[in-house]
Coordinates of C-alpha atoms in Angstrom, one line a residue:
M1 CA -1.3 36.9 15.0
R2 CA -3.5 36.4 12.5
T3 CA -4.4 34.0 10.1
D4 CA -6.6 31.9 7.9
V5 CA -6.0 28.6 8.8
A6 CA -4.1 27.7 12.1
I7 CA -1.7 24.3 11.4
I8 CA -0.7 22.9 14.6
G9 CA 2.1 20.1 14.0
G10 CA 4.9 20.3 11.4
G11 CA 5.9 17.5 10.3
P12 CA 5.1 15.8 6.8
S13 CA 1.0 16.8 6.8
G14 CA 1.6 20.1 8.2
L15 CA 4.2 20.6 5.9
L16 CA 2.1 19.3 2.5
L17 CA -1.1 21.5 4.1
S18 CA 0.4 24.1 4.7
Q19 CA 2.5 23.9 0.9
L20 CA -1.3 23.2 -0.9
L21 CA -3.0 26.1 0.7
M22 CA -0.3 28.7 0.2
R23 CA -0.4 27.9 -3.2
E24 CA -3.9 28.8 -3.4
G25 CA -2.9 31.9 -1.3
I26 CA -4.8 31.2 1.8
S27 CA -2.4 31.7 4.4
T28 CA -1.7 29.4 7.4
V29 CA 1.2 29.1 10.3
V30 CA 2.9 26.0 12.0
L31 CA 3.3 25.5 15.4
E32 CA 5.4 22.6 16.0
R33 CA 6.9 21.3 19.0
R34 CA 10.0 20.1 18.3
P35 CA 13.1 22.4 16.5
R36 CA 13.3 21.6 13.2
D37 CA 16.9 19.3 13.6
H38 CA 14.6 17.0 15.7
V39 CA 11.9 16.6 13.1
L40 CA 14.2 15.7 10.0
S41 CA 15.9 13.3 12.0
R42 CA 12.8 10.6 13.0
I43 CA 13.1 8.0 10.8
R44 CA 10.1 6.9 9.7
A45 CA 8.3 6.0 6.5
G46 CA 9.5 5.5 2.9
V47 CA 7.0 3.4 0.4
L48 CA 4.1 6.1 -0.9
E49 CA 1.1 5.6 -3.3
W50 CA 1.5 6.7 -6.3
G51 CA -1.7 9.4 -5.2
T52 CA 0.5 10.9 -2.6
V53 CA 3.5 11.2 -5.3
D54 CA 0.4 12.8 -7.6
L55 CA -0.2 15.1 -4.6
L56 CA 3.2 16.2 -3.9
D57 CA 3.6 17.3 -7.2
R58 CA 0.9 19.1 -6.8
A59 CA 2.4 20.9 -3.8
G60 CA 5.2 21.3 -6.2
V61 CA 7.6 19.2 -4.2
G62 CA 8.6 16.6 -6.4
E63 CA 11.2 17.6 -7.9
R64 CA 14.3 15.8 -6.3
M65 CA 11.8 13.1 -5.2
H66 CA 11.3 11.3 -9.2
R67 CA 15.2 12.1 -9.5
E68 CA 16.1 10.7 -6.5
G69 CA 12.8 8.6 -5.5
L70 CA 13.3 4.3 -6.5
P71 CA 9.8 3.0 -8.1
H72 CA 8.5 -0.2 -7.7
D73 CA 6.2 -2.3 -9.5
G74 CA 6.4 -5.0 -7.0
C75 CA 6.7 -7.1 -4.1
Y76 CA 7.2 -10.5 -2.2
L77 CA 5.6 -12.2 0.3
T78 CA 8.4 -15.2 1.2
S79 CA 6.5 -18.6 3.1
G80 CA 8.4 -21.6 4.0
G81 CA 11.1 -19.8 1.9
R82 CA 8.8 -19.3 -0.8
M83 CA 9.1 -16.0 -2.4
I84 CA 5.4 -15.2 -3.9
H85 CA 5.5 -12.3 -6.2
I86 CA 3.4 -9.7 -6.0
D87 CA 3.2 -7.6 -9.4
F88 CA 1.9 -5.0 -9.2
A89 CA 1.3 -3.4 -12.7
E90 CA -0.1 -6.6 -13.9
A91 CA -2.6 -6.6 -11.5
C92 CA -4.2 -3.3 -11.2
G93 CA -1.5 -1.6 -13.4
R94 CA -0.2 0.9 -9.8
R95 CA 3.2 1.0 -8.7
V96 CA 4.8 2.9 -5.7
M97 CA 7.1 5.3 -5.0
V98 CA 10.0 3.5 -2.0
Y99 CA 11.1 7.9 -1.5
G100 CA 11.8 8.1 3.4
Q101 CA 9.7 10.5 4.0
T102 CA 12.4 12.3 5.8
E103 CA 12.9 12.7 2.7
I104 CA 9.9 14.0 2.0
T105 CA 10.1 16.5 5.0
R106 CA 13.0 18.3 3.5
D107 CA 11.7 19.2 0.7
L108 CA 8.5 20.1 2.1
Y109 CA 11.1 23.1 4.6
A110 CA 12.4 24.1 1.3
A111 CA 9.6 25.2 -0.1
Q112 CA 7.9 26.6 2.5
D113 CA 11.1 28.5 3.2
A114 CA 10.9 29.9 -0.4
M115 CA 7.5 31.3 0.5
G116 CA 8.0 32.9 3.4
A117 CA 6.3 30.4 4.9
T118 CA 5.5 31.3 9.3
I119 CA 6.4 27.7 10.7
L120 CA 7.1 28.3 14.4
H121 CA 10.0 26.0 16.4
G122 CA 9.8 25.6 20.5
V123 CA 6.3 25.9 20.4
E124 CA 4.7 24.4 24.3
D125 CA 1.2 24.6 26.1
V126 CA -0.6 24.7 23.0
A127 CA -4.3 25.9 23.7
L128 CA -7.2 25.7 21.1
H129 CA -10.2 28.5 21.7
D130 CA -13.3 28.1 20.7
L131 CA -13.3 26.0 18.7
T132 CA -17.4 26.2 17.9
G133 CA -17.4 29.2 18.2
E134 CA -16.9 31.8 14.5
A135 CA -13.2 33.0 15.9
P136 CA -11.1 29.7 17.1
F137 CA -7.6 31.0 18.2
I138 CA -4.5 29.0 19.5
T139 CA -3.0 30.5 22.1
F140 CA 0.6 29.6 23.5
R141 CA 4.2 29.9 24.2
H142 CA 7.3 30.8 22.4
D143 CA 11.3 31.5 23.0
G144 CA 9.1 32.3 26.7
T145 CA 6.0 34.1 25.6
T146 CA 2.3 33.3 26.0
H147 CA 0.8 34.0 21.9
R148 CA -2.7 34.6 20.6
L149 CA -3.1 33.2 17.0
D150 CA -6.3 33.8 15.5
C151 CA -7.9 31.9 12.7
R152 CA -10.5 30.7 10.7
Q153 CA -10.0 27.4 11.0
I154 CA -7.2 24.9 12.1
A155 CA -5.5 21.9 11.2
G156 CA -4.4 19.6 13.8
C157 CA -1.3 17.5 12.9
D158 CA 0.5 16.7 15.9
G159 CA -0.1 13.7 16.4
F160 CA -0.7 10.9 18.2
H161 CA 0.4 12.6 21.4
G162 CA -0.6 16.4 20.3
A163 CA -3.0 18.7 21.6
S164 CA -5.4 18.4 18.8
R165 CA -7.8 15.5 19.5
Q166 CA -7.2 16.7 23.5
A167 CA -9.8 19.4 22.3
I168 CA -12.2 17.4 21.1
P169 CA -14.9 16.6 24.1
V170 CA -14.4 13.2 25.6
E171 CA -17.8 12.3 25.8
V172 CA -17.6 13.4 21.5
R173 CA -14.5 11.4 20.9
R174 CA -14.9 7.3 19.8
E175 CA -11.8 5.1 20.7
F176 CA -11.3 2.0 19.2
E177 CA -8.2 0.8 19.0
K178 CA -5.7 -3.3 18.9
V179 CA -2.5 -3.0 20.4
Y180 CA -0.1 -5.5 19.1
P181 CA 1.6 -8.1 21.2
F182 CA 5.4 -7.5 19.7
G183 CA 7.1 -4.7 18.4
W184 CA 9.5 -3.8 15.2
L185 CA 12.6 -3.9 15.8
G186 CA 14.1 -1.7 12.8
I187 CA 18.1 -0.4 11.5
L188 CA 19.4 1.4 8.8
S189 CA 22.6 0.4 7.2
E190 CA 24.7 1.5 4.7
T191 CA 24.3 -1.6 2.4
P192 CA 22.6 -2.5 -0.6
P193 CA 19.3 -3.2 -0.6
A194 CA 18.7 -7.6 -0.1
C195 CA 16.6 -7.6 -3.1
H196 CA 14.9 -5.0 -5.6
E197 CA 11.8 -5.0 -3.6
L198 CA 10.4 -5.2 -0.3
I199 CA 9.6 -8.7 1.1
Y200 CA 7.7 -9.6 3.4
A201 CA 8.8 -12.7 5.7
N202 CA 6.2 -15.1 7.4
H203 CA 8.3 -17.6 8.9
D204 CA 7.6 -19.6 12.5
R205 CA 10.7 -17.4 14.1
G206 CA 8.6 -14.4 13.8
F207 CA 8.1 -11.8 11.4
A208 CA 11.5 -9.6 8.6
L209 CA 10.8 -7.0 6.6
A210 CA 13.7 -6.6 4.1
S211 CA 12.8 -2.5 2.6
M212 CA 15.6 -0.2 1.1
R213 CA 15.8 4.0 1.3
N214 CA 18.1 3.6 -1.9
P215 CA 20.4 2.1 -3.8
Q216 CA 22.9 2.2 -0.3
L217 CA 20.8 2.4 2.5
S218 CA 18.4 -1.0 3.3
R219 CA 16.2 -0.6 6.1
Y220 CA 15.8 -3.9 7.3
Y221 CA 12.9 -5.6 10.6
I222 CA 12.3 -8.0 12.4
Q223 CA 9.3 -8.9 14.9
V224 CA 10.9 -8.9 18.4
P225 CA 8.5 -9.3 22.2
L226 CA 7.4 -5.9 23.5
T227 CA 9.5 -7.0 26.7
D228 CA 13.4 -6.2 24.3
R229 CA 14.9 -3.9 24.4
I230 CA 17.5 -2.1 21.6
E231 CA 20.9 -3.1 23.7
D232 CA 19.0 -6.4 23.7
W233 CA 20.0 -7.0 20.4
S234 CA 23.7 -7.0 19.0
D235 CA 24.5 -5.4 15.3
E236 CA 25.7 -8.9 15.1
A237 CA 22.3 -10.7 16.7
F238 CA 19.8 -9.0 14.5
W239 CA 21.6 -9.9 11.0
T240 CA 21.5 -13.9 12.2
E241 CA 18.0 -13.1 12.9
L242 CA 17.4 -11.9 10.2
K243 CA 18.6 -14.0 7.9
R244 CA 17.2 -16.7 9.7
R245 CA 13.7 -15.3 9.0
L246 CA 13.7 -14.8 5.0
P247 CA 14.4 -17.3 2.1
A248 CA 18.0 -18.6 2.4
E249 CA 18.6 -17.6 -1.0
V250 CA 18.1 -13.3 -0.2
A251 CA 19.9 -14.6 2.5
G252 CA 23.3 -15.8 0.7
R253 CA 24.3 -12.5 -0.6
M254 CA 23.1 -10.2 2.0
E255 CA 25.3 -7.8 3.0
T256 CA 26.2 -6.7 6.0
G257 CA 27.0 -3.6 8.3
P258 CA 27.4 -1.7 10.3
S259 CA 23.8 0.0 11.4
I260 CA 22.8 3.4 11.4
E261 CA 20.2 3.9 13.4
K262 CA 18.0 0.8 15.6
S263 CA 14.7 1.5 17.2
I264 CA 11.6 -0.7 18.7
A265 CA 8.6 0.1 17.9
P266 CA 5.3 -1.3 19.1
L267 CA 2.4 -1.8 16.7
R268 CA -1.3 -0.4 17.4
S269 CA -4.0 0.6 15.0
F270 CA -6.2 3.3 16.4
V271 CA -9.0 5.1 14.8
S272 CA -10.7 8.5 16.9
E273 CA -13.5 9.8 15.7
P274 CA -15.2 12.4 14.7
M275 CA -12.2 13.6 12.2
Q276 CA -13.4 17.6 12.3
W277 CA -15.2 19.8 15.8
G278 CA -16.5 22.7 15.0
Q279 CA -13.7 25.1 13.1
L280 CA -11.0 22.1 14.0
F281 CA -9.6 19.2 11.8
L282 CA -7.6 16.5 12.3
C283 CA -5.1 14.8 10.1
G284 CA -2.7 11.8 9.9
D285 CA -1.7 10.4 13.5
A286 CA -3.8 12.7 14.9
A287 CA -6.8 10.5 14.7
H288 CA -5.2 7.5 13.4
I289 CA -2.1 4.9 13.7
V290 CA -2.2 1.7 11.2
P291 CA 0.3 -1.0 12.5
P292 CA 3.9 -0.1 9.1
T293 CA 2.7 -3.8 8.0
G294 CA 0.8 -2.1 5.0
A295 CA 2.9 0.6 4.1
K296 CA -0.2 2.9 5.0
G297 CA 1.1 5.5 7.8
L298 CA 2.8 8.3 5.9
N299 CA -0.7 8.0 2.9
L300 CA -3.5 7.8 5.2
A301 CA -2.2 11.6 6.7
A302 CA -1.3 12.3 2.8
S303 CA -5.0 11.1 1.7
D304 CA -6.1 13.2 5.3
V305 CA -5.0 16.0 2.9
F306 CA -5.6 15.4 0.3
Y307 CA -9.8 15.9 0.7
L308 CA -8.8 19.0 3.6
S309 CA -6.9 21.2 1.2
R310 CA -9.9 20.3 -1.4
A311 CA -12.8 21.3 1.1
L312 CA -10.8 24.9 2.1
I313 CA -9.5 26.0 -0.8
A314 CA -13.8 25.6 -1.9
R315 CA -14.4 27.5 1.1
Y316 CA -11.9 30.4 -0.1
R317 CA -12.0 30.2 -4.0
S318 CA -15.8 29.8 -3.9
G319 CA -17.0 29.5 -0.2
D320 CA -19.0 26.6 -1.2
G321 CA -18.1 24.9 2.4
S322 CA -19.8 21.5 2.1
L323 CA -16.8 19.7 1.2
L324 CA -15.3 21.2 4.9
D325 CA -18.6 20.2 6.3
R326 CA -18.3 16.3 4.8
Y327 CA -14.4 16.3 4.9
G328 CA -14.5 14.1 8.5
Q329 CA -16.4 11.3 6.5
D330 CA -14.3 11.5 3.5
A331 CA -12.0 10.7 4.7
L332 CA -12.4 7.8 7.5
A333 CA -14.1 6.2 4.9
R334 CA -10.6 5.8 3.5
V335 CA -8.9 5.2 6.6
W336 CA -10.7 2.3 7.2
Q337 CA -9.8 0.5 4.9
A338 CA -6.1 1.2 5.3
M339 CA -7.0 0.6 8.1
R340 CA -8.2 -2.9 7.2
F341 CA -5.7 -3.5 5.2
S342 CA -2.9 -3.3 7.2
W343 CA -5.0 -5.4 9.7
S344 CA -5.1 -7.5 7.7
M345 CA -1.2 -7.6 6.4
T346 CA -0.4 -7.7 10.3
M347 CA -2.1 -10.7 11.1
M348 CA -1.2 -13.2 8.1
L349 CA 2.8 -12.3 9.0
H350 CA 3.6 -12.3 12.0
R351 CA 4.1 -14.7 14.8
F352 CA 1.1 -14.2 17.9
P353 CA 2.7 -15.8 20.9
D354 CA -1.0 -17.3 21.7
Q355 CA -1.6 -18.6 18.4
A356 CA -3.1 -22.2 17.9
E357 CA -2.4 -24.6 15.3
F358 CA -5.3 -23.5 13.6
D359 CA -4.5 -20.0 14.1
R360 CA -1.2 -20.5 11.7
R361 CA -2.7 -22.8 8.6
M362 CA -5.4 -19.8 8.1
Q363 CA -2.6 -17.3 7.9
L364 CA -1.4 -20.2 5.4
I365 CA -3.2 -21.0 3.9
E366 CA -3.9 -16.9 2.5
L367 CA -0.5 -17.7 1.5
E368 CA -0.5 -19.5 -0.6
G369 CA -5.0 -18.2 -1.7
L370 CA -2.0 -15.7 -3.3
A371 CA -0.1 -18.1 -4.9
R372 CA -2.1 -19.4 -6.6
S373 CA -4.6 -17.1 -8.0
P374 CA -4.4 -13.5 -9.5
V375 CA -7.7 -12.3 -7.9
A376 CA -6.3 -12.4 -5.1
R377 CA -2.8 -11.0 -5.9
R378 CA -4.6 -7.9 -7.1
A379 CA -7.1 -7.4 -4.0
L380 CA -3.5 -7.2 -1.8
A381 CA -1.3 -4.7 -5.2
E382 CA -4.9 -2.6 -4.4
N383 CA -4.5 -2.2 -1.3
Y384 CA -1.4 -1.4 -1.2
T385 CA -1.1 0.7 -4.1
G386 CA -3.5 2.9 -2.7
L387 CA -7.5 2.9 -2.8
P388 CA -8.5 6.2 -5.0
Y389 CA -9.2 9.5 -2.8

């Protein structure tokens, strides 16, 4: 097998990169470990920066998103029952779109199928070879047979546990990590959202988030210890605790119902440098993980795809490799900005096991600053809606 760009990972970043490249006549092959049904069952992010919206439009997959997605012009932060509104339109003239990652992946699969893309599922034993040479290639097993895929570049879109990052020599990689001492217990319920905009709640009992996927599908989270298990939390216990952490006016009107999905996700901040090694280019979770507090995970993957697709298109159109040579530098500049924002939101809104009273007061003062200062609200809005590429 031979292609221009081999893409390891068939999630949204790998599919989006393939879509953008194929529309420019650049051939791709996508290798994915999981079956398609499994990829489409993942319940993940739902808040899109407008730069991500524009990129999906450019890829030709934005029609259903604009028809069914929910544009949001703000969000709420709460403290002690007080609702602090962050008006994105007023603060920075931008907005976000609520549209689930599962739906984005579904749209991308449909577009890729229509273009006749080569996407292999159930791929195992992926190994990357000759990355610093002129002819990189990948070996893998598929349907019980060993295959070789020759290419000109490799995009590693295979997540935190994938093979791509591990192919960069350990003496070259530099990894930065912060593991947070709690997780998010989340449920999906077929109920109307508690509010027309997202609510991020700082409470003495811990963080909570009221979000949504559409007008009849809500997504809620509460902060829990890492020792908790899903079976420790009945639906009734979850709803009771969530209502305790939200302002009374919101909790009083909230509609509850059976959960259709329940999970606990640990939180970490992680960056691996460099994001390129020879002809290997990392995208998304293969290179970085952010806590979900700032809604940056999928959006950072999309910005990586923006920089990499732009660089590859320039390379194949005109032979100009300058953007490809600095892909990692360009991507990481934005990654670290988003990393700082997600970390700051996490530190401001959660209760930490060893938190001193001083630390708690600092959280409350920061929230008070957001309530009082248009400048503080603008800074939050600019970061939340997405810094420019």
